[in-house]
PDB file of C-alpha atoms in Angstrom:
ATOM      1  CA  MET A 416       0.025   0.008  -0.001  1.00 41.00           C
ATOM      2  CA  LYS A 417       2.751   2.347   0.984  1.00 37.00           C
ATOM      3  CA  LYS A 418       4.640   1.499  -2.248  1.00 44.00           C
ATOM      4  CA  THR A 419       1.546   2.070  -4.310  1.00 40.00           C
ATOM      5  CA  LEU A 420       0.916   5.494  -2.633  1.00 31.00           C
ATOM      6  CA  ILE A 421       4.491   6.645  -3.311  1.00 34.00           C
ATOM      7  CA  THR A 422       4.281   5.484  -6.887  1.00 43.00           C
ATOM      8  CA  ALA A 423       1.018   7.384  -7.277  1.00 38.00           C
ATOM      9  CA  LEU A 424       2.539  10.559  -5.765  1.00 32.00           C
ATOM     10  CA  VAL A 425       5.421  10.357  -8.059  1.00 40.00           C
ATOM     11  CA  ALA A 426       3.182   9.858 -11.050  1.00 43.00           C
ATOM     12  CA  THR A 427       1.047  12.720 -10.107  1.00 37.00           C
ATOM     13  CA  THR A 428       4.042  15.065  -9.655  1.00 38.00           C
ATOM     14  CA  CYS A 429       5.413  14.033 -13.094  1.00 45.00           C
ATOM     15  CA  LEU A 430       2.109  14.609 -14.731  1.00 38.00           C
ATOM     16  CA  SER A 431       1.745  18.008 -13.000  1.00 39.00           C
ATOM     17  CA  ALA A 432       5.247  19.030 -14.247  1.00 40.00           C
ATOM     18  CA  ILE A 433       4.246  17.971 -17.768  1.00 42.00           C
ATOM     19  CA  TYR A 434       0.923  19.665 -17.940  1.00 40.00           C
ATOM     20  CA  THR A 435       1.571  22.824 -15.799  1.00 40.00           C
ATOM     21  CA  PRO A 436       1.158  25.704 -18.178  1.00 44.00           C
ATOM     22  CA  VAL A 437       4.337  27.695 -18.968  1.00 48.00           C
ATOM     23  CA  ALA A 438       4.036  31.434 -18.093  1.00 55.00           C
ATOM     24  CA  ALA A 439       4.018  33.586 -21.163  1.00 61.00           C
ATOM     25  CA  ALA A 440       6.901  36.015 -21.639  1.00 74.00           C
ATOM     26  CA  TYR A 441       4.396  38.690 -22.514  1.00 88.00           C
ATOM     27  CA  ASP A 442       0.637  38.909 -22.223  1.00 91.00           C
ATOM     28  CA  LYS A 443      -1.932  41.444 -23.356  1.00 94.00           C
ATOM     29  CA  GLY A 444      -1.905  44.289 -20.953  1.00 95.00           C
ATOM     30  CA  ASP A 445       1.742  43.860 -19.894  1.00 96.00           C
ATOM     31  CA  ILE A 446       3.868  47.013 -19.504  1.00 97.00           C
ATOM     32  CA  VAL A 447       7.626  46.734 -20.166  1.00 97.00           C
ATOM     33  CA  VAL A 448      10.041  49.367 -18.963  1.00 97.00           C
ATOM     34  CA  ARG A 449      13.694  49.279 -20.323  1.00 98.00           C
ATOM     35  CA  ALA A 450      16.733  51.339 -19.347  1.00 97.00           C
ATOM     36  CA  GLY A 451      20.173  51.120 -20.678  1.00 97.00           C
ATOM     37  CA  PHE A 452      22.591  52.795 -23.116  1.00 97.00           C
ATOM     38  CA  THR A 453      21.591  54.236 -26.433  1.00 97.00           C
ATOM     39  CA  THR A 454      24.029  55.342 -29.152  1.00 97.00           C
ATOM     40  CA  VAL A 455      22.863  57.613 -31.972  1.00 97.00           C
ATOM     41  CA  ALA A 456      25.271  57.208 -34.940  1.00 97.00           C
ATOM     42  CA  PRO A 457      24.381  59.615 -37.849  1.00 96.00           C
ATOM     43  CA  ASP A 458      24.566  58.526 -41.478  1.00 95.00           C
ATOM     44  CA  ASP A 459      24.892  62.119 -42.247  1.00 94.00           C
ATOM     45  CA  SER A 460      25.090  64.466 -45.278  1.00 93.00           C
ATOM     46  CA  SER A 461      24.248  68.123 -46.033  1.00 95.00           C
ATOM     47  CA  THR A 462      23.817  70.712 -48.735  1.00 96.00           C
ATOM     48  CA  ASN A 463      26.428  73.484 -48.780  1.00 95.00           C
ATOM     49  CA  ILE A 464      26.670  76.372 -46.359  1.00 94.00           C
ATOM     50  CA  MET A 465      25.187  79.527 -47.916  1.00 95.00           C
ATOM     51  CA  ALA A 466      26.128  82.971 -46.534  1.00 92.00           C
ATOM     52  CA  GLY A 467      25.870  85.559 -49.303  1.00 89.00           C
ATOM     53  CA  SER A 468      27.332  82.920 -51.594  1.00 91.00           C
ATOM     54  CA  ASP A 469      27.907  79.279 -51.698  1.00 92.00           C
ATOM     55  CA  LEU A 470      30.864  78.580 -49.382  1.00 88.00           C
ATOM     56  CA  GLY A 471      31.550  75.306 -51.073  1.00 88.00           C
ATOM     57  CA  LEU A 472      31.330  73.027 -48.133  1.00 91.00           C
ATOM     58  CA  GLY A 473      28.733  71.156 -45.896  1.00 93.00           C
ATOM     59  CA  VAL A 474      28.693  69.885 -42.422  1.00 95.00           C
ATOM     60  CA  THR A 475      28.916  66.526 -40.565  1.00 95.00           C
ATOM     61  CA  VAL A 476      27.492  65.440 -37.192  1.00 96.00           C
ATOM     62  CA  ASP A 477      29.215  63.157 -34.782  1.00 95.00           C
ATOM     63  CA  SER A 478      27.879  60.258 -32.733  1.00 97.00           C
ATOM     64  CA  ASN A 479      26.793  60.363 -29.043  1.00 97.00           C
ATOM     65  CA  THR A 480      25.716  57.870 -26.279  1.00 97.00           C
ATOM     66  CA  GLN A 481      23.252  58.596 -23.603  1.00 97.00           C
ATOM     67  CA  LEU A 482      20.856  56.881 -21.088  1.00 97.00           C
ATOM     68  CA  GLY A 483      18.134  55.287 -23.179  1.00 95.00           C
ATOM     69  CA  LEU A 484      14.682  54.686 -21.777  1.00 94.00           C
ATOM     70  CA  ASN A 485      11.557  53.175 -23.282  1.00 94.00           C
ATOM     71  CA  VAL A 486       8.192  52.062 -22.150  1.00 97.00           C
ATOM     72  CA  ALA A 487       6.015  49.509 -24.091  1.00 98.00           C
ATOM     73  CA  TYR A 488       2.429  48.428 -23.745  1.00 98.00           C
ATOM     74  CA  PHE A 489       1.202  45.096 -25.114  1.00 97.00           C
ATOM     75  CA  VAL A 490      -2.102  45.604 -26.866  1.00 97.00           C
ATOM     76  CA  THR A 491      -2.121  41.879 -27.717  1.00 96.00           C
ATOM     77  CA  ASP A 492       0.230  38.918 -26.849  1.00 94.00           C
ATOM     78  CA  LYS A 493       2.097  39.690 -30.116  1.00 96.00           C
ATOM     79  CA  TRP A 494       1.956  43.412 -30.550  1.00 97.00           C
ATOM     80  CA  ASN A 495       3.046  46.431 -28.488  1.00 98.00           C
ATOM     81  CA  VAL A 496       3.259  50.084 -28.730  1.00 98.00           C
ATOM     82  CA  GLU A 497       6.592  51.566 -27.559  1.00 98.00           C
ATOM     83  CA  LEU A 498       7.708  55.011 -26.713  1.00 97.00           C
ATOM     84  CA  LEU A 499      11.456  55.810 -26.971  1.00 95.00           C
ATOM     85  CA  ALA A 500      12.892  58.399 -24.805  1.00 92.00           C
ATOM     86  CA  ALA A 501      16.538  59.359 -23.596  1.00 93.00           C
ATOM     87  CA  THR A 502      18.450  61.924 -21.839  1.00 94.00           C
ATOM     88  CA  PRO A 503      19.391  64.661 -24.302  1.00 96.00           C
ATOM     89  CA  PHE A 504      21.925  63.687 -26.987  1.00 96.00           C
ATOM     90  CA  SER A 505      24.793  66.159 -27.616  1.00 96.00           C
ATOM     91  CA  HIS A 506      26.386  66.347 -31.053  1.00 96.00           C
ATOM     92  CA  ASP A 507      29.343  68.255 -32.404  1.00 96.00           C
ATOM     93  CA  ILE A 508      28.605  69.849 -35.739  1.00 96.00           C
ATOM     94  CA  ASN A 509      31.726  69.861 -37.869  1.00 94.00           C
ATOM     95  CA  PHE A 510      32.839  71.378 -41.212  1.00 89.00           C
ATOM     96  CA  GLY A 511      32.792  68.813 -44.128  1.00 85.00           C
ATOM     97  CA  VAL A 512      36.520  69.574 -44.687  1.00 81.00           C
ATOM     98  CA  ALA A 513      39.246  70.209 -42.297  1.00 76.00           C
ATOM     99  CA  ASP A 514      39.488  73.797 -40.664  1.00 69.00           C
ATOM    100  CA  PRO A 515      38.351  75.822 -43.790  1.00 71.00           C
ATOM    101  CA  LEU A 516      38.026  79.100 -41.844  1.00 69.00           C
ATOM    102  CA  GLY A 517      41.029  78.743 -39.635  1.00 72.00           C
ATOM    103  CA  THR A 518      38.829  78.300 -36.631  1.00 74.00           C
ATOM    104  CA  GLY A 519      39.161  74.656 -36.066  1.00 78.00           C
ATOM    105  CA  ASN A 520      37.295  71.766 -37.667  1.00 88.00           C
ATOM    106  CA  GLN A 521      34.295  72.029 -35.256  1.00 93.00           C
ATOM    107  CA  LEU A 522      31.645  74.528 -36.304  1.00 93.00           C
ATOM    108  CA  GLY A 523      29.332  74.302 -33.272  1.00 95.00           C
ATOM    109  CA  LYS A 524      27.215  71.789 -31.288  1.00 96.00           C
ATOM    110  CA  THR A 525      23.598  71.107 -30.541  1.00 97.00           C
ATOM    111  CA  LYS A 526      21.486  68.953 -28.233  1.00 97.00           C
ATOM    112  CA  HIS A 527      18.416  66.984 -29.353  1.00 96.00           C
ATOM    113  CA  LEU A 528      15.628  64.766 -28.008  1.00 95.00           C
ATOM    114  CA  PRO A 529      14.193  62.143 -30.411  1.00 92.00           C
ATOM    115  CA  PRO A 530      10.903  60.682 -28.949  1.00 95.00           C
ATOM    116  CA  THR A 531       9.786  57.847 -31.150  1.00 97.00           C
ATOM    117  CA  ILE A 532       6.547  55.905 -31.161  1.00 98.00           C
ATOM    118  CA  THR A 533       6.801  52.386 -32.661  1.00 98.00           C
ATOM    119  CA  ALA A 534       4.450  49.401 -33.197  1.00 98.00           C
ATOM    120  CA  ASN A 535       6.278  46.092 -32.747  1.00 98.00           C
ATOM    121  CA  TYR A 536       5.399  42.626 -33.766  1.00 98.00           C
ATOM    122  CA  PHE A 537       6.848  39.646 -31.751  1.00 97.00           C
ATOM    123  CA  PHE A 538       7.578  36.580 -33.857  1.00 97.00           C
ATOM    124  CA  ASN A 539       7.897  33.725 -31.291  1.00 96.00           C
ATOM    125  CA  ASP A 540       5.313  32.004 -29.205  1.00 93.00           C
ATOM    126  CA  PRO A 541       4.498  34.085 -26.178  1.00 88.00           C
ATOM    127  CA  ALA A 542       5.897  31.371 -23.833  1.00 89.00           C
ATOM    128  CA  ALA A 543       9.399  31.526 -25.451  1.00 94.00           C
ATOM    129  CA  LYS A 544      12.199  33.237 -23.407  1.00 95.00           C
ATOM    130  CA  PHE A 545      13.782  34.596 -26.562  1.00 97.00           C
ATOM    131  CA  GLN A 546      11.468  37.126 -28.177  1.00 97.00           C
ATOM    132  CA  PRO A 547      12.703  38.678 -31.543  1.00 98.00           C
ATOM    133  CA  TYR A 548      10.566  41.564 -32.916  1.00 98.00           C
ATOM    134  CA  ALA A 549      10.384  44.143 -35.667  1.00 98.00           C
ATOM    135  CA  GLY A 550       8.558  47.406 -35.835  1.00 98.00           C
ATOM    136  CA  VAL A 551       7.794  50.667 -37.585  1.00 98.00           C
ATOM    137  CA  GLY A 552       6.983  54.053 -36.196  1.00 98.00           C
ATOM    138  CA  VAL A 553       7.050  57.838 -36.304  1.00 98.00           C
ATOM    139  CA  ASN A 554       9.791  60.117 -34.826  1.00 97.00           C
ATOM    140  CA  TYR A 555       9.779  63.753 -33.718  1.00 97.00           C
ATOM    141  CA  THR A 556      13.159  65.297 -33.055  1.00 97.00           C
ATOM    142  CA  VAL A 557      13.563  68.670 -31.383  1.00 97.00           C
ATOM    143  CA  PHE A 558      16.881  70.480 -31.386  1.00 97.00           C
ATOM    144  CA  PHE A 559      17.948  72.964 -28.798  1.00 97.00           C
ATOM    145  CA  ASP A 560      21.035  74.720 -27.192  1.00 97.00           C
ATOM    146  CA  GLU A 561      22.449  75.181 -30.718  1.00 97.00           C
ATOM    147  CA  GLU A 562      25.666  77.227 -30.539  1.00 97.00           C
ATOM    148  CA  PHE A 563      28.813  78.038 -32.516  1.00 95.00           C
ATOM    149  CA  THR A 564      32.234  77.408 -30.922  1.00 95.00           C
ATOM    150  CA  GLY A 565      33.943  80.384 -29.307  1.00 93.00           C
ATOM    151  CA  ALA A 566      36.407  80.692 -32.309  1.00 92.00           C
ATOM    152  CA  ASN A 567      33.646  80.794 -34.800  1.00 92.00           C
ATOM    153  CA  THR A 568      31.623  83.213 -32.708  1.00 94.00           C
ATOM    154  CA  GLU A 569      34.709  85.586 -32.753  1.00 92.00           C
ATOM    155  CA  ALA A 570      34.800  85.203 -36.455  1.00 89.00           C
ATOM    156  CA  GLY A 571      31.201  86.616 -36.650  1.00 92.00           C
ATOM    157  CA  LEU A 572      29.036  83.563 -36.711  1.00 93.00           C
ATOM    158  CA  ALA A 573      25.873  83.854 -34.450  1.00 96.00           C
ATOM    159  CA  ASP A 574      22.232  82.748 -33.920  1.00 97.00           C
ATOM    160  CA  LEU A 575      22.548  79.128 -35.017  1.00 97.00           C
ATOM    161  CA  ASP A 576      19.088  77.507 -35.147  1.00 98.00           C
ATOM    162  CA  LEU A 577      17.933  74.020 -36.297  1.00 97.00           C
ATOM    163  CA  ASP A 578      14.386  73.219 -37.174  1.00 97.00           C
ATOM    164  CA  SER A 579      12.522  70.293 -35.524  1.00 97.00           C
ATOM    165  CA  SER A 580      12.067  67.198 -37.591  1.00 97.00           C
ATOM    166  CA  PHE A 581       9.230  64.628 -38.294  1.00 96.00           C
ATOM    167  CA  GLY A 582      10.172  61.363 -39.849  1.00 97.00           C
ATOM    168  CA  LEU A 583       9.520  57.544 -40.046  1.00 98.00           C
ATOM    169  CA  SER A 584      11.617  54.961 -38.169  1.00 98.00           C
ATOM    170  CA  ALA A 585      12.113  51.175 -38.310  1.00 98.00           C
ATOM    171  CA  GLN A 586      13.651  48.750 -35.820  1.00 98.00           C
ATOM    172  CA  ILE A 587      14.584  45.156 -35.078  1.00 98.00           C
ATOM    173  CA  GLY A 588      15.301  43.878 -31.660  1.00 98.00           C
ATOM    174  CA  ALA A 589      15.051  41.039 -29.182  1.00 98.00           C
ATOM    175  CA  ASP A 590      14.214  40.449 -25.558  1.00 97.00           C
ATOM    176  CA  TYR A 591      15.525  37.599 -23.424  1.00 97.00           C
ATOM    177  CA  ASP A 592      13.712  36.611 -20.290  1.00 95.00           C
ATOM    178  CA  ILE A 593      16.071  35.741 -17.452  1.00 94.00           C
ATOM    179  CA  GLY A 594      13.297  35.332 -14.890  1.00 92.00           C
ATOM    180  CA  ASP A 595      11.150  37.146 -12.302  1.00 93.00           C
ATOM    181  CA  GLY A 596      10.048  39.760 -14.955  1.00 92.00           C
ATOM    182  CA  VAL A 597      13.586  40.798 -15.709  1.00 96.00           C
ATOM    183  CA  GLY A 598      15.049  40.602 -19.222  1.00 97.00           C
ATOM    184  CA  ILE A 599      17.764  41.756 -21.460  1.00 97.00           C
ATOM    185  CA  ASN A 600      17.037  43.847 -24.609  1.00 98.00           C
ATOM    186  CA  VAL A 601      19.021  44.745 -27.707  1.00 98.00           C
ATOM    187  CA  SER A 602      17.707  46.765 -30.603  1.00 98.00           C
ATOM    188  CA  VAL A 603      18.795  48.541 -33.740  1.00 98.00           C
ATOM    189  CA  ARG A 604      16.650  51.204 -35.324  1.00 97.00           C
ATOM    190  CA  TYR A 605      16.874  53.622 -38.241  1.00 98.00           C
ATOM    191  CA  ILE A 606      15.375  57.011 -37.893  1.00 97.00           C
ATOM    192  CA  ASP A 607      14.635  59.603 -40.705  1.00 97.00           C
ATOM    193  CA  ILE A 608      15.881  62.990 -39.297  1.00 97.00           C
ATOM    194  CA  GLU A 609      16.374  65.898 -41.540  1.00 96.00           C
ATOM    195  CA  THR A 610      16.609  69.549 -40.475  1.00 96.00           C
ATOM    196  CA  ASP A 611      17.271  73.005 -41.916  1.00 96.00           C
ATOM    197  CA  ALA A 612      19.765  75.391 -40.382  1.00 97.00           C
ATOM    198  CA  THR A 613      19.911  79.175 -40.259  1.00 97.00           C
ATOM    199  CA  PHE A 614      22.506  81.501 -38.807  1.00 96.00           C
ATOM    200  CA  ASN A 615      24.040  84.984 -39.142  1.00 96.00           C
ATOM    201  CA  LEU A 616      27.482  85.851 -40.459  1.00 93.00           C
ATOM    202  CA  GLY A 617      27.875  89.416 -39.397  1.00 92.00           C
ATOM    203  CA  SER A 618      24.956  91.147 -41.042  1.00 92.00           C
ATOM    204  CA  THR A 619      24.593  88.362 -43.660  1.00 95.00           C
ATOM    205  CA  ALA A 620      21.847  85.759 -43.201  1.00 96.00           C
ATOM    206  CA  GLY A 621      23.156  82.259 -43.736  1.00 95.00           C
ATOM    207  CA  THR A 622      21.391  78.909 -44.324  1.00 97.00           C
ATOM    208  CA  ILE A 623      22.096  75.213 -44.745  1.00 95.00           C
ATOM    209  CA  ASP A 624      18.997  74.087 -46.600  1.00 94.00           C
ATOM    210  CA  THR A 625      19.154  70.417 -45.642  1.00 95.00           C
ATOM    211  CA  VAL A 626      21.094  68.612 -42.955  1.00 96.00           C
ATOM    212  CA  THR A 627      20.295  64.935 -43.237  1.00 95.00           C
ATOM    213  CA  ILE A 628      21.243  63.086 -40.013  1.00 95.00           C
ATOM    214  CA  ASP A 629      19.357  59.704 -40.592  1.00 96.00           C
ATOM    215  CA  PRO A 630      20.998  57.935 -37.579  1.00 97.00           C
ATOM    216  CA  TRP A 631      21.360  54.212 -36.794  1.00 97.00           C
ATOM    217  CA  VAL A 632      20.327  53.966 -33.064  1.00 97.00           C
ATOM    218  CA  TYR A 633      21.849  51.058 -31.027  1.00 97.00           C
ATOM    219  CA  THR A 634      20.458  50.161 -27.616  1.00 97.00           C
ATOM    220  CA  VAL A 635      21.450  47.636 -24.962  1.00 98.00           C
ATOM    221  CA  SER A 636      19.100  47.685 -21.812  1.00 98.00           C
ATOM    222  CA  VAL A 637      17.575  45.857 -18.984  1.00 98.00           C
ATOM    223  CA  ALA A 638      13.928  45.299 -18.979  1.00 97.00           C
ATOM    224  CA  TYR A 639      11.289  44.796 -16.383  1.00 97.00           C
ATOM    225  CA  THR A 640       7.694  43.614 -17.105  1.00 95.00           C
ATOM    226  CA  PHE A 641       4.848  44.692 -14.901  1.00 92.00           C
TER     227      PHE A 641
END
């Protein structure tokens, strides 16, 4: 009898292990918060600087890394809507050729915030620990604290201003669940960012009609699911 009872308990335990449902990585209604490092690496180009005449050179924009944040809400087990945010990115704006005005290669600098809303589709079964996804979205980038370097200010450059930008974005990424609602995330996205620049050179109004930034944005972060 004792042997039979032990056998029955073992069998029940095994059956329970086999048929116990596996918790889904994501369910409809889940909120995922991610925090980590985000690098904005521009794939840049520009039209030439105009100040009374064509100066014959454009500008480039360097890369920057900041604290990246995003929040996602699962509208179904397979789809979420994600908002990308970050601490302000700071970029040097450089002449397209080395030191053309004798003031150094750096023309100025700016900061920007690139909030982006993305709809993402998750390919794997919701129970899988590894969750690759892809998405498309819309970006709004606002520039602020634009300024020329001290040397360029002394040379007569002033009042640098960059217009805000609307554009499309696309991304691929993956989450890996390490347990207790915690996961690791990596993502790569491409954002369409284009701006116009205006400035003054003494009493002459200057423009750069198109500065195309179009960055690749790389993020590595830790995620927590509520």
